[in-house]
Coordinates of C-alpha atoms and ligand atoms in Angstrom, one line a residue:
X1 CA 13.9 -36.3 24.8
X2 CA 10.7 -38.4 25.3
X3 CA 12.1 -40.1 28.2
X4 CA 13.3 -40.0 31.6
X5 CA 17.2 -39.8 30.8
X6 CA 18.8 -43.5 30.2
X7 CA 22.6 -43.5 31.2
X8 CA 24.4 -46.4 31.2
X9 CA 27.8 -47.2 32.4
X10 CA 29.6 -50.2 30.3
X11 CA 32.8 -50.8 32.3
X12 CA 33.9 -53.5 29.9
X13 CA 36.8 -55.5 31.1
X14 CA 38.1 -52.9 33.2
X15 CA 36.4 -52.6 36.8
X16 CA 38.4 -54.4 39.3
X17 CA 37.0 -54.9 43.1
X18 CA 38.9 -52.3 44.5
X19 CA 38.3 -49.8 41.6
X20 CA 34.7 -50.5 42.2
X21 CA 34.0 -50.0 45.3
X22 CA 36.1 -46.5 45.3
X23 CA 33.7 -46.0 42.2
X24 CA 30.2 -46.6 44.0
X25 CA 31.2 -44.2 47.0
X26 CA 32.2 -41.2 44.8
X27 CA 29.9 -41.6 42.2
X28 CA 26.9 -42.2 44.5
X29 CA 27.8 -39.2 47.1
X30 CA 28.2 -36.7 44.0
X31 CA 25.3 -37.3 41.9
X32 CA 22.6 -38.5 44.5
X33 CA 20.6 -35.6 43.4
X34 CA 20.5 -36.0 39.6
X35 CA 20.1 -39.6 39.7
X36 CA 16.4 -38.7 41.3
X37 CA 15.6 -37.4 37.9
X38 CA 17.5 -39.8 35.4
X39 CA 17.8 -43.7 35.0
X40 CA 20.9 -45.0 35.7
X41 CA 22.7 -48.3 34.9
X42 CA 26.3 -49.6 35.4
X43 CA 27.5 -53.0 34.4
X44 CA 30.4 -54.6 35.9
X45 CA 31.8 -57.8 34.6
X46 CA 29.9 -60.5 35.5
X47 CA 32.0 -61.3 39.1
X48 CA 31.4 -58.4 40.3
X49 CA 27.3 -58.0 39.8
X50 CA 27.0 -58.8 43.4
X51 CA 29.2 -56.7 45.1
X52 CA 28.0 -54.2 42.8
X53 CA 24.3 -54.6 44.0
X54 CA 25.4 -54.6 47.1
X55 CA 27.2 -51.7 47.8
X56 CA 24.3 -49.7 45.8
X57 CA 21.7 -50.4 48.6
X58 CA 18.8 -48.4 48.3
X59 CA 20.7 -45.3 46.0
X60 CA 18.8 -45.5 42.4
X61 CA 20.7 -47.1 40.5
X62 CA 20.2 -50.6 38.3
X63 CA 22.8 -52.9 37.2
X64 CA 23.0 -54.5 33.8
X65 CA 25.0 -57.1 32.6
X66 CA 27.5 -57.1 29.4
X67 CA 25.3 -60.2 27.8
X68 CA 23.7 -63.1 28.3
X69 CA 23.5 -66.4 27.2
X70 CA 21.2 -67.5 24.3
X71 CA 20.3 -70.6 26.1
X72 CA 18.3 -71.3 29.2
X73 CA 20.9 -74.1 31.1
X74 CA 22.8 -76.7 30.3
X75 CA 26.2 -77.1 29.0
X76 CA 27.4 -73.9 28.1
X77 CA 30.8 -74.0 29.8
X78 CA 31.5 -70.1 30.1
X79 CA 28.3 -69.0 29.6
X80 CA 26.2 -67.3 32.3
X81 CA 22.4 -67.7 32.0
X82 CA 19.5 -65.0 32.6
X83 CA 17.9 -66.8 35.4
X84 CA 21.4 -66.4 37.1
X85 CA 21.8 -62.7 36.3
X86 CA 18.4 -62.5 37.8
X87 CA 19.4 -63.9 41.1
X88 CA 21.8 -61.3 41.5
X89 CA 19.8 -58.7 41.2
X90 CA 20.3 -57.5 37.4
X91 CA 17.3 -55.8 35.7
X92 CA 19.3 -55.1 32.1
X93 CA 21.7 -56.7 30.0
X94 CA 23.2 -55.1 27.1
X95 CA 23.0 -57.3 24.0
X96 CA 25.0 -57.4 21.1
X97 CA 27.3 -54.5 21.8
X98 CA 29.7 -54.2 18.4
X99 CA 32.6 -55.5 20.8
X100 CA 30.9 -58.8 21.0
X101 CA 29.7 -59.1 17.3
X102 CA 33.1 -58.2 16.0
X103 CA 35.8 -60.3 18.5
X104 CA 33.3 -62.8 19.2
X105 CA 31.3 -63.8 15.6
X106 CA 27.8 -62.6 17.1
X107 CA 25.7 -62.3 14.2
X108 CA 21.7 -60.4 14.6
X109 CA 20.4 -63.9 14.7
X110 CA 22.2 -64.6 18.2
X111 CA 21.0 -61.0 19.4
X112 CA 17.9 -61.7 18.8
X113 CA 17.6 -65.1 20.8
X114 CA 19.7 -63.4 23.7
X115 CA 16.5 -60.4 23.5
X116 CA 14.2 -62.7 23.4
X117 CA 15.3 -64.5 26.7
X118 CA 16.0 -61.3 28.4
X119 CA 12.7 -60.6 27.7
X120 CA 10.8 -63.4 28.6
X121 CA 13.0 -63.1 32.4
X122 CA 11.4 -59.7 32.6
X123 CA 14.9 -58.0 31.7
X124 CA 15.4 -54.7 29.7
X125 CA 17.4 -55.7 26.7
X126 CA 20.0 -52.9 25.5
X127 CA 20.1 -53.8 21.8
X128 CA 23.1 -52.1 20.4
X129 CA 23.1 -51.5 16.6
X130 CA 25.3 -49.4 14.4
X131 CA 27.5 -49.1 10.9
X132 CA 30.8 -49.9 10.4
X133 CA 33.3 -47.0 9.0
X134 CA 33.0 -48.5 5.5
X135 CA 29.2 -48.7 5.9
X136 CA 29.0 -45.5 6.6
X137 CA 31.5 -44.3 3.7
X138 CA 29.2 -46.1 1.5
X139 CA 26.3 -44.5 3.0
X140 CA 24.7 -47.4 4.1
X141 CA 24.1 -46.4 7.4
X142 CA 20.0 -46.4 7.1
X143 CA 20.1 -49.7 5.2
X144 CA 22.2 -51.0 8.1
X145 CA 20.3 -49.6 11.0
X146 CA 17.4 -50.8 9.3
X147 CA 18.5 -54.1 8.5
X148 CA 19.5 -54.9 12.1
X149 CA 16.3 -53.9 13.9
X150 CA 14.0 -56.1 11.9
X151 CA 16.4 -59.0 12.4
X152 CA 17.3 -58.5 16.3
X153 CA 13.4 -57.6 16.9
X154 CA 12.2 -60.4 14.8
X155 CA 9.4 -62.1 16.7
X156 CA 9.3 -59.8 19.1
X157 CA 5.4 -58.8 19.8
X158 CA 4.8 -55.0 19.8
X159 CA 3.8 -55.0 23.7
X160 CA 7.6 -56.5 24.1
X161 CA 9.0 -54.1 21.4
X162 CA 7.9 -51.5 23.7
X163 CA 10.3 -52.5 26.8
X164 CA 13.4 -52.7 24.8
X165 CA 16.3 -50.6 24.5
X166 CA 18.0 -49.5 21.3
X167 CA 21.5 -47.9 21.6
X168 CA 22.8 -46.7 18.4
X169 CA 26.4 -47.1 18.4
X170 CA 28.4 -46.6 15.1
X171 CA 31.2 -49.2 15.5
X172 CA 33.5 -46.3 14.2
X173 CA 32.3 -44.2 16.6
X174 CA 33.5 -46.8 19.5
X175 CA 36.8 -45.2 21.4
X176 CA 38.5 -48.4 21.6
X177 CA 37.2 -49.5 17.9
X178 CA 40.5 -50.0 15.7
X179 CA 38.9 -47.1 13.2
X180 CA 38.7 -44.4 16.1
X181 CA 40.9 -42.2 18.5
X182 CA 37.7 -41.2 21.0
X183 CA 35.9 -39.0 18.2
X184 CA 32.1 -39.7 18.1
X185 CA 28.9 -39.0 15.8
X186 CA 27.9 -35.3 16.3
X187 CA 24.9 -34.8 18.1
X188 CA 23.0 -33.7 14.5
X189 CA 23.9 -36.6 12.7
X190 CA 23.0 -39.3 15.5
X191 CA 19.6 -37.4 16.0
X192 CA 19.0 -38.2 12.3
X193 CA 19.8 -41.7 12.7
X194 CA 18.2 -42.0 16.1
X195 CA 14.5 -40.4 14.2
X196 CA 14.8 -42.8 11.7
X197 CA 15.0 -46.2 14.1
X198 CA 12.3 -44.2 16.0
X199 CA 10.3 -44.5 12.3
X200 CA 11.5 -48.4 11.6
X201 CA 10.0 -49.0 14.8
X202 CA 6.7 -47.1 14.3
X203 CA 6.5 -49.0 10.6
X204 CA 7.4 -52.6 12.5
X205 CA 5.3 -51.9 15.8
X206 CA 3.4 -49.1 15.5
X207 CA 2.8 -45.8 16.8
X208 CA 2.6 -46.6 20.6
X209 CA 5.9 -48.7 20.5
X210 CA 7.4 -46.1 18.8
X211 CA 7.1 -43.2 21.8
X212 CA 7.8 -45.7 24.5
X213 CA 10.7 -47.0 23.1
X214 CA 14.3 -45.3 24.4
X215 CA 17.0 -44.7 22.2
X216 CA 20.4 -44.0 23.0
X217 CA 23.4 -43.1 21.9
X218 CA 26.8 -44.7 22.4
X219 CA 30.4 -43.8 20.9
X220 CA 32.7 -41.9 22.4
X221 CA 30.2 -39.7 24.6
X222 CA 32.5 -37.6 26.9
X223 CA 31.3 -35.0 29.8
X224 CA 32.9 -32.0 27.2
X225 CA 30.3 -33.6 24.4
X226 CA 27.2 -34.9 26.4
X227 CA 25.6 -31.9 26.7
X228 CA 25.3 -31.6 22.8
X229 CA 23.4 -35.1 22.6
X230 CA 21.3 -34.3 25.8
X231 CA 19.5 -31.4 23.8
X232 CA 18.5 -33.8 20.7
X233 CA 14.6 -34.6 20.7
X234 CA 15.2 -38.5 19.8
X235 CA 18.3 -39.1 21.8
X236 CA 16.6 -40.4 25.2
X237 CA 19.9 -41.1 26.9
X238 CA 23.7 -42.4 26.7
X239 CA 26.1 -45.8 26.4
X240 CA 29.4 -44.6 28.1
X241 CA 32.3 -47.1 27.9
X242 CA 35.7 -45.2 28.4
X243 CA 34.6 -42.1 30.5
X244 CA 32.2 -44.0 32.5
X245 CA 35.3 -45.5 34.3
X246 CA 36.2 -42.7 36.7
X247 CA 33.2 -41.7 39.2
X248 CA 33.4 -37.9 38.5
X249 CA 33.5 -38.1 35.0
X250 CA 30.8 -40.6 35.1
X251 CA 28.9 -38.3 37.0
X252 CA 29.4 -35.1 35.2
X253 CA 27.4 -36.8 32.4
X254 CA 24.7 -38.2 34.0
X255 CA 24.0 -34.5 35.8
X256 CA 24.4 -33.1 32.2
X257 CA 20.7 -34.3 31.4
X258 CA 19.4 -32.4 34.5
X259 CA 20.6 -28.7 33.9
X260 CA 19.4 -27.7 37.1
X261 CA 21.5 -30.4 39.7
Ligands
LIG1 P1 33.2 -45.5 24.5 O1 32.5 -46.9 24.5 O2 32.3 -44.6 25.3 O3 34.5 -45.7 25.2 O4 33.3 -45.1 23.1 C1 31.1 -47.1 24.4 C2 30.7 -48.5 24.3 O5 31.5 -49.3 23.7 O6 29.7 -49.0 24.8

């Protein structure tokens, strides 16, 4: 781990008010000591990024958003902008999560533009990359991973390159992906993958950028299978979609990366 711990809660779709709130209480009252010693990140839908901030107070916790608009303002009916998730208190924003690129056509051109803005309003972009099951039958996942960081990080200047995210995420690896009932990468394999995006980015941005940027891992991370990815040298932290939805679950995994708490 080169890192403080990066755990990062997507809720998805799922996150109503009420399951929320008895969310925040529980989570924050059992794992006020580990979150001292780890990063940690939740993103509610969009509606509920207030409340969210809110209820957090002063605990250390940040709140991301599921995505962002490409575009500054305007007509974008649906769309909600980064200056707006800004005014509500969000300091990340997960961009081009598989969910997104496969329901909703976004290609690496569109993750790069949303990056770009996040950047440029001083947010942490969470760039998530990964192969398909095909891809990886083919053993194309290098070529893939590969492929998708120079397109997303295109124009991106090595100072920037520094501050971003990268979650690896195999799309097969996803629990609610079509190709997978909850089984994800083993810790081995993603630590190969994760050193060789840590390479790309030294060969793209150089040595510096290379050790300060965080890479995580997302697919299927559970608290029975956390602890396996927690001891991996490149994996600095987690995405947790499914068993990030119940507090003490949640919470297992984030104390996972501080053995002591
Ligand atoms: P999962 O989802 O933990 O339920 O596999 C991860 C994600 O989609 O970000």
């Amino acid at each position: 781990m080169h890192h403080k711990p990066l755990v990062i809660a997507n809720w998805k779709m799922n996150q109503d008010g009420t399951d929320l709130d008895r969310f925040l209480h529980r989570f924050i009252a059992d794992t006020s000591a580990a979150l001292q010693g780890t990063e940690v990140v939740v993103c509610p839908s969009y509606v509920y990024i207030e409340r969210t901030r809110s209820i957090i107070g002063d605990a250390p916790i940040q709140v991301g958003a599921q995505d962002v608009a490409a575009e500054e303002r305007g007509a974008y009916t649906g769309e909600v902008a980064a200056r707006q998730l800004s005014d509500v208190g969000c300091s990340y924003v997960l961009v081009g999560h598989s969910e997104r690129r496969a329901l909703f056509g976004e290609d690496a051109t569109l993750v790069n533009r949303k990056a770009a803005l996040a950047l440029r309003h001083r947010f942490t972009p969470v760039i998530c990359i990964g192969e398909t099951a095909a891809q990886k039958e083919a053993g194309q996942t290098k070529h893939v991973v590969e492929a998708e960081l120079q397109a997303c990080l295109e124009g991106i200047s090595p100072g920037d390159a520094k501050k971003v995210v990268i979650t690896y995420e195999p799309v097969w690896a996803v629990s609610t992906s079509a190709e997978n009932s909850g089984v994800g990468d083993t810790p081995e394999s993603a630590q190969v993958v994760h050193k060789f995006i840590r390479r790309t980015i030294e060969s793209l941005f150089g040595a510096s950028a290379s050790s300060a940027v965080r890479i995580i891992y997302g697919g299927s991370v559970r608290p029975e299978n956390v602890g396996g990815y927690a001891k991996m040298e490149d994996i600095d932290g987690v995405l947790v979609g499914a068993a990030s939805l119940e507090a003490l679950s949640f919470s297992k995994i984030v104390k996972s990366f501080i053995p002591d708490v």
